[in-house]
Coordinates of C-alpha atoms in Angstrom, one line a residue:
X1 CA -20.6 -3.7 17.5
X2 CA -20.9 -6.5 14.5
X3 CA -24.2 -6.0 12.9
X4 CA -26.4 -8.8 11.5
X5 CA -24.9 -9.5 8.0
X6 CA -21.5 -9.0 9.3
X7 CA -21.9 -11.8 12.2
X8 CA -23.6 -14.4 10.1
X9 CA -20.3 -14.2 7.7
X10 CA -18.3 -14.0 10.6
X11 CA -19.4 -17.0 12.1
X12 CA -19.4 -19.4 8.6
X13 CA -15.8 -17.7 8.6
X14 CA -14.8 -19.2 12.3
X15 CA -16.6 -22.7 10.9
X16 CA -12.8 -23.5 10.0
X17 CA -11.3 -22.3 13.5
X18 CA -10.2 -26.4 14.6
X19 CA -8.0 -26.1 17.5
X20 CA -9.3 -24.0 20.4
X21 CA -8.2 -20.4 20.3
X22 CA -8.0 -18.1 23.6
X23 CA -8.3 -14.3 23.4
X24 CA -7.2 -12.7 26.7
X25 CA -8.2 -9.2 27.4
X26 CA -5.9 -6.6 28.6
X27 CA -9.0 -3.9 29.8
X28 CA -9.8 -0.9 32.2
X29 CA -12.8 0.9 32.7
X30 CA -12.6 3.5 30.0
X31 CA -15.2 3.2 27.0
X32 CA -12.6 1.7 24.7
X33 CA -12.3 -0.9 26.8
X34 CA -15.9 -1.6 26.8
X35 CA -16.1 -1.1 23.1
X36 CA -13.5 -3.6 23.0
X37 CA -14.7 -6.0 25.3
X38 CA -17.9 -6.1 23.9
X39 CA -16.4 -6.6 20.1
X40 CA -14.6 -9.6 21.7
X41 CA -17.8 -11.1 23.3
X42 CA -20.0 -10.9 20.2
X43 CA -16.7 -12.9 18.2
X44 CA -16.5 -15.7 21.9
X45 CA -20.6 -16.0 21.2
X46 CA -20.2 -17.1 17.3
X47 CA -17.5 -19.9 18.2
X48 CA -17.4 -22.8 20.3
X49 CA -13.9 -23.0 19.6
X50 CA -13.0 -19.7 21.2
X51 CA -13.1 -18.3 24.5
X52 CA -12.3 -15.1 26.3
X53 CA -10.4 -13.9 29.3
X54 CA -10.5 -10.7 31.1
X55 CA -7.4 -8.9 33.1
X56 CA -7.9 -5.6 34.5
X57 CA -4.8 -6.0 36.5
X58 CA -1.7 -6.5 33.8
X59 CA 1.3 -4.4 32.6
X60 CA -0.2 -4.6 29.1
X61 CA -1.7 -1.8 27.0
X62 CA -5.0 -1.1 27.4
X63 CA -7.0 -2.1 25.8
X64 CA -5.4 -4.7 24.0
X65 CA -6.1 -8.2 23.7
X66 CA -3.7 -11.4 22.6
X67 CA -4.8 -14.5 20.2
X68 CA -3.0 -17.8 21.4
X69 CA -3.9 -21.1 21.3
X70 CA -4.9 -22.9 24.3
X71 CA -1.5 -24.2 26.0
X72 CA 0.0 -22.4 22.9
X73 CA 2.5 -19.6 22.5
X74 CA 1.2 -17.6 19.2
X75 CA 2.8 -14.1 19.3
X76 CA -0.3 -11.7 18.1
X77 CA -1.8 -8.7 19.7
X78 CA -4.1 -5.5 18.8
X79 CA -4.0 -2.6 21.0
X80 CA -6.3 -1.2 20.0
X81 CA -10.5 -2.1 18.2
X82 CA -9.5 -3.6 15.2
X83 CA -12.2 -2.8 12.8
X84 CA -12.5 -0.7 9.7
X85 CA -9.6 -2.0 7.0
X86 CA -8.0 -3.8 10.2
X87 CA -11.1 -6.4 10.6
X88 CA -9.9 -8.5 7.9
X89 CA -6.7 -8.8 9.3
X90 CA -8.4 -9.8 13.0
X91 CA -10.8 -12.8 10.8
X92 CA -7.2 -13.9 9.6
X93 CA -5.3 -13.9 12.8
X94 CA -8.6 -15.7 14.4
X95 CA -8.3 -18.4 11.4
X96 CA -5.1 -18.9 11.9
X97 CA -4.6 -19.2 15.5
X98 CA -7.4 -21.6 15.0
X99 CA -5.2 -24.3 12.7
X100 CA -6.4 -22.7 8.9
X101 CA -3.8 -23.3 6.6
X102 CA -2.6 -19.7 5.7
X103 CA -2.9 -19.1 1.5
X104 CA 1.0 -18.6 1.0
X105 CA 3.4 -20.3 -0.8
X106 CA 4.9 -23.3 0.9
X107 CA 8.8 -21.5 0.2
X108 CA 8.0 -18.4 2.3
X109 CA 6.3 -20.6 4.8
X110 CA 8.9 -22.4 5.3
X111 CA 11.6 -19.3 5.1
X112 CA 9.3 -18.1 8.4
X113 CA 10.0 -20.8 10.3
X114 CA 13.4 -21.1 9.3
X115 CA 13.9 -17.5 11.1
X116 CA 16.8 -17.6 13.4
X117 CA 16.6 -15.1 15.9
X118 CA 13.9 -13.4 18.2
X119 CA 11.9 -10.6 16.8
X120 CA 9.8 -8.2 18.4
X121 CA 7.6 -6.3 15.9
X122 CA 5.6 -3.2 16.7
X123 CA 3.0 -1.7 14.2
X124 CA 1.8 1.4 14.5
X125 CA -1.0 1.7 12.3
X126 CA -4.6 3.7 11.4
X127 CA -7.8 1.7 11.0
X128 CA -8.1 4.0 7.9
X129 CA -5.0 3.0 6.2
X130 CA -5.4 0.7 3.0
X131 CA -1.7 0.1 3.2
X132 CA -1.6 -1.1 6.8
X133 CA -3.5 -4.5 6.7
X134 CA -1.3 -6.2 4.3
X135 CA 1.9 -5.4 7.0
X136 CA -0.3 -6.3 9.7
X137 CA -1.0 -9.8 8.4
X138 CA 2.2 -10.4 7.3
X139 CA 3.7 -10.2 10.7
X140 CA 0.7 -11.9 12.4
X141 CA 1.5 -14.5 9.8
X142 CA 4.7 -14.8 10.9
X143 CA 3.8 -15.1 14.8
X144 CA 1.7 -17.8 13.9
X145 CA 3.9 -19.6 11.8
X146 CA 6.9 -19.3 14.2
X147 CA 7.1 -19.0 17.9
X148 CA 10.2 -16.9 18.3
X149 CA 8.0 -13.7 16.1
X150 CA 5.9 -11.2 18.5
X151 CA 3.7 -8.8 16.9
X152 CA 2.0 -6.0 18.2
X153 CA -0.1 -4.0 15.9
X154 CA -1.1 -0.4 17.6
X155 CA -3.6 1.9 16.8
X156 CA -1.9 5.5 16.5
X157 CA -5.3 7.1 16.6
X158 CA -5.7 5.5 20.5
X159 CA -2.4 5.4 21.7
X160 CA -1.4 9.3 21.0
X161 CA 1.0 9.1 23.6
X162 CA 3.3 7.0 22.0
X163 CA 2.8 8.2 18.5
X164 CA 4.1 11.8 20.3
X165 CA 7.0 9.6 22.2
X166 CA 8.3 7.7 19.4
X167 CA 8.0 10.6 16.8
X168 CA 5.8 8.9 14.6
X169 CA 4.2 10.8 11.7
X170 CA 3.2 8.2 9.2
X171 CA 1.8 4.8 9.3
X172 CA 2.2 1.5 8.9
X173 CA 5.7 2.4 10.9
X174 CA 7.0 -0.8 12.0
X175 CA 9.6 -1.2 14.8
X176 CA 11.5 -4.3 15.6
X177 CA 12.8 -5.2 18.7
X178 CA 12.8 -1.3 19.8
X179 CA 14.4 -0.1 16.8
X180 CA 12.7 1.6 13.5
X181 CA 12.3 -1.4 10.7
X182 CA 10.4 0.4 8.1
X183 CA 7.7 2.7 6.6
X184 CA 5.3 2.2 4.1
X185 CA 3.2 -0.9 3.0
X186 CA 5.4 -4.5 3.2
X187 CA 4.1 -7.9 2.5
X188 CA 5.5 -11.2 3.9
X189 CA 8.0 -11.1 1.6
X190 CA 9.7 -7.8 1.1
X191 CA 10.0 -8.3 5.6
X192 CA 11.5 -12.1 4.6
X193 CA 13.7 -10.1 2.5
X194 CA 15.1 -7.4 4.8
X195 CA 15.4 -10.4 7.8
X196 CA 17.1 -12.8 5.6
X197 CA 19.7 -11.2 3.6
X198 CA 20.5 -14.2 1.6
X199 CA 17.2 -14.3 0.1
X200 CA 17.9 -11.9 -2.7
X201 CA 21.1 -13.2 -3.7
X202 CA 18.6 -17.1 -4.2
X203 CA 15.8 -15.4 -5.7
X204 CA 18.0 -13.7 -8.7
X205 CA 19.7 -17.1 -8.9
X206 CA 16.0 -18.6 -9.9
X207 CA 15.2 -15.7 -12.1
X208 CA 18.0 -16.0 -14.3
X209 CA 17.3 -19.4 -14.6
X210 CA 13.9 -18.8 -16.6
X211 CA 13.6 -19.1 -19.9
X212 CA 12.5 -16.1 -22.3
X213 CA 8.8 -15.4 -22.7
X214 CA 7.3 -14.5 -26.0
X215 CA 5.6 -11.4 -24.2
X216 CA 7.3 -10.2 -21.0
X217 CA 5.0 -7.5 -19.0
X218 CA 7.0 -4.8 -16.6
X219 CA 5.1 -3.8 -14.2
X220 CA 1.9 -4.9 -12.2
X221 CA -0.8 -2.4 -12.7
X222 CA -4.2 -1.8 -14.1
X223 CA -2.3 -2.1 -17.3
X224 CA 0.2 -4.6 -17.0
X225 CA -2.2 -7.0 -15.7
X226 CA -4.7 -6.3 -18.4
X227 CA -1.8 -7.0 -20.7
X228 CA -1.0 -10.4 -19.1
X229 CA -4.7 -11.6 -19.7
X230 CA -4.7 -10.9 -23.1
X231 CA -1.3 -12.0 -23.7
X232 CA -1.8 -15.5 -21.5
X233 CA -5.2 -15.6 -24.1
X234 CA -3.4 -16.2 -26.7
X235 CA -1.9 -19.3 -25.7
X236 CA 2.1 -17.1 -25.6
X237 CA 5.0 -18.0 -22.6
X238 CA 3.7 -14.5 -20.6
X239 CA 5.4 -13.2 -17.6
X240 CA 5.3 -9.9 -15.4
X241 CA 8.0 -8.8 -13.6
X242 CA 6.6 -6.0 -11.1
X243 CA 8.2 -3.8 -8.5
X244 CA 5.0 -4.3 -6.3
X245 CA 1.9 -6.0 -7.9
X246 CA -1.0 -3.2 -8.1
X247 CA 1.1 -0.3 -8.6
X248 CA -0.5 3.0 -7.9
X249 CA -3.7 1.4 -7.3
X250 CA -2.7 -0.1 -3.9
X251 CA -2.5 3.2 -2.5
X252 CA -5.9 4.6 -3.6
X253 CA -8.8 5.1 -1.3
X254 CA -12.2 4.5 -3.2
X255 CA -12.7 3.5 -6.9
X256 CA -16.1 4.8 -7.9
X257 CA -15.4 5.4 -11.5
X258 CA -14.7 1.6 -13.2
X259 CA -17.4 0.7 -15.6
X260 CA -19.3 -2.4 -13.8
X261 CA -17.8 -2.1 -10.2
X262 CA -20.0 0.9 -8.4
X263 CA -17.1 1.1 -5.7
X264 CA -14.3 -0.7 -4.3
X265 CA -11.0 0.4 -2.6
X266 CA -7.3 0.3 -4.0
X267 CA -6.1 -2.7 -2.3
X268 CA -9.2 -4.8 -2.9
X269 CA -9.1 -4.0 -6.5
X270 CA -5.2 -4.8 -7.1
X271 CA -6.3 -8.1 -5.0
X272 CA -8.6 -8.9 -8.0
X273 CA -6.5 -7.9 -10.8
X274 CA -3.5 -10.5 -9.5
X275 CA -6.4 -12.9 -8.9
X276 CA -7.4 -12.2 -12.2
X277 CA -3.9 -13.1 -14.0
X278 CA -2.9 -15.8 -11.9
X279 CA -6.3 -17.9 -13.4
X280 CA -4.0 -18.2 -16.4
X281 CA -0.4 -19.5 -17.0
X282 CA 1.1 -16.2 -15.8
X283 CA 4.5 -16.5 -14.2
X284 CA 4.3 -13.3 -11.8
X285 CA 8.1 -12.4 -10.6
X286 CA 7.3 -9.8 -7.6
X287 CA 9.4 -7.3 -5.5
X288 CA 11.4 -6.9 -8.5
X289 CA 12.6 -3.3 -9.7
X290 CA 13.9 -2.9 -13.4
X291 CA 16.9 -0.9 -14.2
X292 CA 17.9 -1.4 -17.7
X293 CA 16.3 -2.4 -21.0
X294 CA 18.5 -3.7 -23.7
X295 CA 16.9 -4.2 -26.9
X296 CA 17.9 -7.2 -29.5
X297 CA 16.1 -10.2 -31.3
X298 CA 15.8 -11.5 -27.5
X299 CA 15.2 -8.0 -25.3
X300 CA 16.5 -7.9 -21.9
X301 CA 15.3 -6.5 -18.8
X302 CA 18.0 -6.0 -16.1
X303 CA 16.8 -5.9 -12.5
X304 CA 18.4 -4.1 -9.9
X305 CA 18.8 -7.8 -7.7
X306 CA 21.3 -8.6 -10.5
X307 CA 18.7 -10.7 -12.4
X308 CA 18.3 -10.9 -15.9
X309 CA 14.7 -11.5 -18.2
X310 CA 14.3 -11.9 -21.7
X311 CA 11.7 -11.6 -24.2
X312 CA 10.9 -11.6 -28.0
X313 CA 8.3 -8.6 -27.0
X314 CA 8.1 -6.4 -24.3
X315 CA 5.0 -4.2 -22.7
X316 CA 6.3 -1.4 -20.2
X317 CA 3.6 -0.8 -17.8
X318 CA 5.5 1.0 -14.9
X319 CA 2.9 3.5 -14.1
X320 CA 3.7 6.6 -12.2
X321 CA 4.4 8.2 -8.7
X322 CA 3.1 11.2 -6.7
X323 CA 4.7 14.1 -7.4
X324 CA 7.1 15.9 -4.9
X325 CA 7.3 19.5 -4.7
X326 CA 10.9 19.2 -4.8
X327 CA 11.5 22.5 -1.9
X328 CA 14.0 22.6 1.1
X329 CA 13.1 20.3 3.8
X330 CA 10.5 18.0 2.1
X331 CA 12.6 15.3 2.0
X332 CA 14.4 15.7 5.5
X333 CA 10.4 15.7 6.8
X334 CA 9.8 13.0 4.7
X335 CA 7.1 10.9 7.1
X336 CA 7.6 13.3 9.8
X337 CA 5.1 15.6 8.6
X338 CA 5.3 15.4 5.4
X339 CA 3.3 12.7 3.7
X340 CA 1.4 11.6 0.7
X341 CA -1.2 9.7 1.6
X342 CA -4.0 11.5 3.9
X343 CA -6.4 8.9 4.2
X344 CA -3.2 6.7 6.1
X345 CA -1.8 9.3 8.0
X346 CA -4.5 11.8 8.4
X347 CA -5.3 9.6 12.1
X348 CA -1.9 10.7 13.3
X349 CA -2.9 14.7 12.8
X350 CA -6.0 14.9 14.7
X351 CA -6.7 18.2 16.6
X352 CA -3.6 19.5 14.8
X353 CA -2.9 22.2 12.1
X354 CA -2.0 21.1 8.2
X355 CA -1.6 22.0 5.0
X356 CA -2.7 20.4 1.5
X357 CA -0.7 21.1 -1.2
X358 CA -2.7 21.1 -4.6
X359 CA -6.2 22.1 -6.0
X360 CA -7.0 19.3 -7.9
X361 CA -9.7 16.6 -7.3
X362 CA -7.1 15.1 -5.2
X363 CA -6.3 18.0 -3.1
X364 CA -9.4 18.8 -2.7
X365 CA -10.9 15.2 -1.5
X366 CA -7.7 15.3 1.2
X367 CA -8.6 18.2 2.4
X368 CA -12.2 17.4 2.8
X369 CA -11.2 14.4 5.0
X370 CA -8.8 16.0 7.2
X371 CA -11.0 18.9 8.2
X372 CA -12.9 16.0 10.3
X373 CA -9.5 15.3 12.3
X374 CA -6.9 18.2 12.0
X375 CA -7.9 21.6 13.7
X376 CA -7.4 23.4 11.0
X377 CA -6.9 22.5 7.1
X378 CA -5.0 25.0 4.7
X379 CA -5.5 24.4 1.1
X380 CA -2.4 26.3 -1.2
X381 CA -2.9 26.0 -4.9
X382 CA -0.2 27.1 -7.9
X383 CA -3.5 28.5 -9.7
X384 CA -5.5 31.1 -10.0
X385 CA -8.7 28.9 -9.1
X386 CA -8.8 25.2 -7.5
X387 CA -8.9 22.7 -10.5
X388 CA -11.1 20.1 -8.6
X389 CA -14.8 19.5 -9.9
X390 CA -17.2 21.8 -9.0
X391 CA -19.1 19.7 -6.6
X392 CA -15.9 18.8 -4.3
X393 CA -15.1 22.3 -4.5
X394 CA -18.4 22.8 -2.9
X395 CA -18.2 20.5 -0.2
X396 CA -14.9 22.0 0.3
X397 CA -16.5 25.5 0.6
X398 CA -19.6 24.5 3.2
X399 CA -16.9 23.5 5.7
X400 CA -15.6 26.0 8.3
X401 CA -11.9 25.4 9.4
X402 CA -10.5 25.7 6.1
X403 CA -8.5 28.4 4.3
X404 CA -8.1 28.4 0.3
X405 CA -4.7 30.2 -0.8
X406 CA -4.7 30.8 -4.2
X407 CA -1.7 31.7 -6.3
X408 CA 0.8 30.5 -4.0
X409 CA 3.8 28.6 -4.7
X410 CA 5.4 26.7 -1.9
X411 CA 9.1 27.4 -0.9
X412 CA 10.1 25.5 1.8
X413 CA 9.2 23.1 4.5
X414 CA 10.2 24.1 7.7
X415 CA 11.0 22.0 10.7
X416 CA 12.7 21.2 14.2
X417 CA 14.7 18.8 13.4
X418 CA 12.6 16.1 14.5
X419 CA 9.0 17.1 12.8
X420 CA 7.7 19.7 10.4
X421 CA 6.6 23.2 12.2
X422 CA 5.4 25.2 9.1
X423 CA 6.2 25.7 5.6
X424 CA 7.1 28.8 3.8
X425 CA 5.0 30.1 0.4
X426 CA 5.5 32.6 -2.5
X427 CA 2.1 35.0 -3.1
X428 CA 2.3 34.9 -7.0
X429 CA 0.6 38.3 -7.2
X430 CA 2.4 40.4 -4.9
X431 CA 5.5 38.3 -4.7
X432 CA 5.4 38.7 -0.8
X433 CA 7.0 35.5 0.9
X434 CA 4.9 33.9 3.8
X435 CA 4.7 31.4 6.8
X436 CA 2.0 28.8 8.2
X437 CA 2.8 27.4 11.2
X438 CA 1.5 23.5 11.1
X439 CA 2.4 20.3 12.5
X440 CA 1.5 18.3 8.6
X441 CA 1.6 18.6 5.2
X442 CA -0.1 16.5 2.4
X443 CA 1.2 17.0 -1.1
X444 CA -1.5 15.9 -3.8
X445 CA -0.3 17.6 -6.9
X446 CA 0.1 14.9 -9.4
X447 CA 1.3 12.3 -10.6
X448 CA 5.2 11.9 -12.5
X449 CA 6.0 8.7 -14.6
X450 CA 8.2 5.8 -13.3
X451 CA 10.5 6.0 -16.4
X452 CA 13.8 7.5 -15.1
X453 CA 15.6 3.6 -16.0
X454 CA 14.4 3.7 -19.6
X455 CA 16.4 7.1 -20.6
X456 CA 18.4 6.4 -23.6
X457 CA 16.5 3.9 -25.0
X458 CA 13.2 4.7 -25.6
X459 CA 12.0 8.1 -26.8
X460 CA 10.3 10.0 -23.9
X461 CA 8.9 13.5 -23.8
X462 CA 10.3 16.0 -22.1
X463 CA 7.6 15.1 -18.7
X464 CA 9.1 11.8 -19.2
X465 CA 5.8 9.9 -20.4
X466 CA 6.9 6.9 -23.3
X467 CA 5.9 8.2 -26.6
X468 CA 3.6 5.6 -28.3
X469 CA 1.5 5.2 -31.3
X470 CA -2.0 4.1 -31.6
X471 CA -1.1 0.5 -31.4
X472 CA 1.2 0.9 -28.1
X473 CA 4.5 0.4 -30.3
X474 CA 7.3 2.8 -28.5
X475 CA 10.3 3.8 -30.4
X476 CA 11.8 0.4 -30.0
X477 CA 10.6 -2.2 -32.1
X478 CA 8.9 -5.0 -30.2
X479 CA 9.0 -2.9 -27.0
X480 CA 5.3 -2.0 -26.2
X481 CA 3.8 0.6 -23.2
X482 CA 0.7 1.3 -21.7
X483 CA -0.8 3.0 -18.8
X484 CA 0.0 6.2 -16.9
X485 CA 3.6 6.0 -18.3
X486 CA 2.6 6.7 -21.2
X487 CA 1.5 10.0 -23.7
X488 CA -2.3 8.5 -23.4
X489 CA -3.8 11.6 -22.1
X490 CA -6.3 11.1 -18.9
X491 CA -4.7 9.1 -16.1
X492 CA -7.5 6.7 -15.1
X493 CA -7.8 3.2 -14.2
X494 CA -10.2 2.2 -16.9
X495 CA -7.9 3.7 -19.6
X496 CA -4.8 2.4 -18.4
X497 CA -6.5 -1.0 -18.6
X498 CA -7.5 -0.8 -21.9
X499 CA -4.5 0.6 -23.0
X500 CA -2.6 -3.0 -21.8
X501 CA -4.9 -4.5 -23.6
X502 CA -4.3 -2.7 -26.6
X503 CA -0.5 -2.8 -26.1
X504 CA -0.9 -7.0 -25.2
X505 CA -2.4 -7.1 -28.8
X506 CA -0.1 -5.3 -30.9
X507 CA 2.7 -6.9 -29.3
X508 CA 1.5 -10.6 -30.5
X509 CA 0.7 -9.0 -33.7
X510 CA 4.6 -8.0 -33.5
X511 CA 5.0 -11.3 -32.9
X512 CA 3.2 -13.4 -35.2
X513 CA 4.6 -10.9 -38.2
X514 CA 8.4 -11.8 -37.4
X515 CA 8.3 -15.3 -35.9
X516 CA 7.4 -18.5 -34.3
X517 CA 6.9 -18.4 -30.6
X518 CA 9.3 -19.3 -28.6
X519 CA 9.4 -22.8 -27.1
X520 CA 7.3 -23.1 -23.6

């Protein structure tokens, strides 16, 4: 299954495996199982550390297989192949297993072990899901780390019969110890976090206690890290405070479009970008959301935990969001049909019927990947004529179980109380109101900029977007923004990067002109 080039890193990878490993192989006759078996037995071949055993006759899922140490008891298992974005996280759980020091701080290794209680964790994930791998390592992490953590990570694409038992529409979906956990992507510790409910409560305790930064950055973006490298340049106290570092780009697919990097995905990239700031004498505050900015000689930034920052300048950078179509029944269906992101749950849908909301490059691109998994793929768009680029809308056109509706507004979702069953949609034309009957619907229409918490303070337009000047100055003097909360027009990657570095710079030109920096 590995080819060449993929086994040679492999192996110089499982060079720092040190204590043995055992993988034990939960397997029938199916294909999977061979696929799986044979996965397993090119990884046994590359390591002398790490052997394999076969079971045909268990309770397990099949095929799964476990990663212990010999005579150990290290709570990790993949039902499932775990290639595609899920390899990574397979490398890391071998590593380890094996007795490699994980790369995490020593205070959330140690709030792991700490753990009182038993915890059962059950991910159901997609091997195409770029959000999925950072929750799967975080729990494997956490099996390693202490032996009273289980996690099973599932593949929802193999395992249909449970995604159809449990109801699950949307992935990663994590369960814990039979009962829902959580949605979405998690790292180690946002799950720390919602286990230990003291944690919040310490970690605004030690944010208070920080002293104010000549150039505080909110958010963790293309743009506010841009704006932390330029600002940590200059030799300034910088911090960024950051409701997730990466922002947007986390849950992007491919990034074909950034001058000197041909392609890369989302999750990769935002890996980068905080690589990237942390090489300077950045303090990076994370999992923090910011409610209220008070301006004054020293602004404030109030965060929902309680915490308080301050700063002699300020760049917002808080990006935006996807757009809801705001109708009756979107959010009851929220992850039960209705989702955002098709190339994470688009696995869940095969052989079934759904609907893409939007005509744009983005609703156009989802639709063009579902039509390989769903049955059938219905494209409504507002306009007239789809707004994507002519050659997706070509692509689009060559492929035979999709319908274009133009002109259409949609009304309401519709569902059984437990899933979406169709949706509801106003012809523009003849003002006739229509069904679909579907079992999914992906909304891709847009973007809308995180900047409800800033209302009343700075001046925003009426979409919401932070008016700014040419230098990044906002209404507010030493407040700065950048990025796709902004007026900027064109909401790329590249842009908003050099729009934090533009709003970096005339902050500390704000700052030279009025005063000293503050004391490190």
């Amino acid at each position: 299954m590995l080819d060449t080039n993929l086994k040679t890193q492999l192996q110089a990878y499982l060079e720092k495996v040190t204590q043995p490993v055992e993988l034990v192989a939960s397997i029938d006759t199916g294909d999977t199982s061979r696929e799986m078996q044979s996965l397993l037995q090119e990884i046994v071949s590359l390591s002398d550390k790490i052997t394999l055993i076969e079971r045909f006759d268990d309770a397990e899922r099949k095929p799964s297989f476990s990663i212990n140490r010999r005579g150990g008891d290290v709570g990790i298992r993949f039902a499932g192949i775990p290639m595609g974005h899920e390899f990574t996280s397979l490398v890391l759980a071998l590593l380890q297993t094996g007795g490699h020091p994980p790369k995490v701080d020593v205070d959330v290794i140690e709030q792991i072990k700490a753990l009182d209680g038993d915890y059962q964790f059950e991910a159901f994930i997609s091997l195409t899901c770029q959000n999925c791998p950072e929750v799967v390592q975080s729990l494997n992490l956490m099996a390693v780390l202490n032996p009273r953590v289980r996690s099973v990570v599932i593949d929802g694409a193999l395992f249909q019969h449970e995604v159809e038992q449990r109801q699950v529409m949307a992935v990663p979906t994590i369960y814990l110890n039979g009962q829902m956990f959580g949605q979405g992507r998690l790292g180690v510790e946002e799950i720390l976090a919602k286990l230990d409910t003291g944690s919040a409560s310490r970690e605004a305790e030690k944010i208070n206690a920080r002293a104010p930064y000549d150039m505080l950055i909110v958010g963790g973006g293309p743009a506010g890290a841009a704006a932390a490298v330029y600002a940590a340049r200059k030799g300034i106290r910088t911090g960024v405070v950051a409701e997730r570092f990466g922002g947007q780009v986390l849950d992007t697919m491919a990034i074909e479009n950034y001058i000197s990097v041909p392609e890369t995905e989302g999750p990769r990239f935002a890996a980068d970008l905080e690589r990237h700031v942390r090489s300077y004498d950045v303090d990076i505050i994370n999992l923090q959301r910011a409610e209220k900015l008070v301006p004054g000689e020293l602004i404030e930034i109030r965060l929902a935990s309680g915490a308080v920052l301050k700063a002699r300048s300020v760049v917002l950078a808080t990006g935006a969001r996807w757009r809801k179509i705001n109708v009756p029944g979107e959010q009851e269906y929220l992850n039960r049909g209705v989702a955002y992101c098709p190339h994470c749950d688009g696995p869940l849908f095969k052989g079934k019927r759904v609907a893409v909301i939007g005509g744009g490059n983005s609703g156009v691109e989802a639709a063009i990947d579902l039509v390989g998994l769903a049955s059938h793929v219905t494209l409504l768009e507002f306009g007239a004529e789809l707004r994507a680029d002519a050659v997706l809308q070509r692509k689009l056109g060559s492929l035979p179980n999709v319908t274009v509706i133009t002109s259409v507004q949609t009304t309401e979702v519709h569902g059984d109380g437990k899933k979406v069953i169709g949706l509801s949609y106003k012809d523009l034309i003849s003002g006739e109101q229509k069904q679909v009957e579907l079992e999914g619907i992906f909304v891709q229409i847009g973007l809308v900029p995180n900047t409800e918490w800033l209302k009343g303070t700075v001046a925003l337009t009426p979409h919401g977007e932070i008016e700014v000047d040419a230098r990044g100055q906002t209404s507010v003097p030493g407040v700065f923004a950048a990025g796709d909360a902004t007026t900027v027009p064109f909401k790329q990657i590249v842009i908003a990067a050099g729009e934090g570095s533009k709003a970096a710079l005339g902050a500390f030109d704000h700052l030279i002109r009025s005063s000293a920096p503050a004391a490190a």
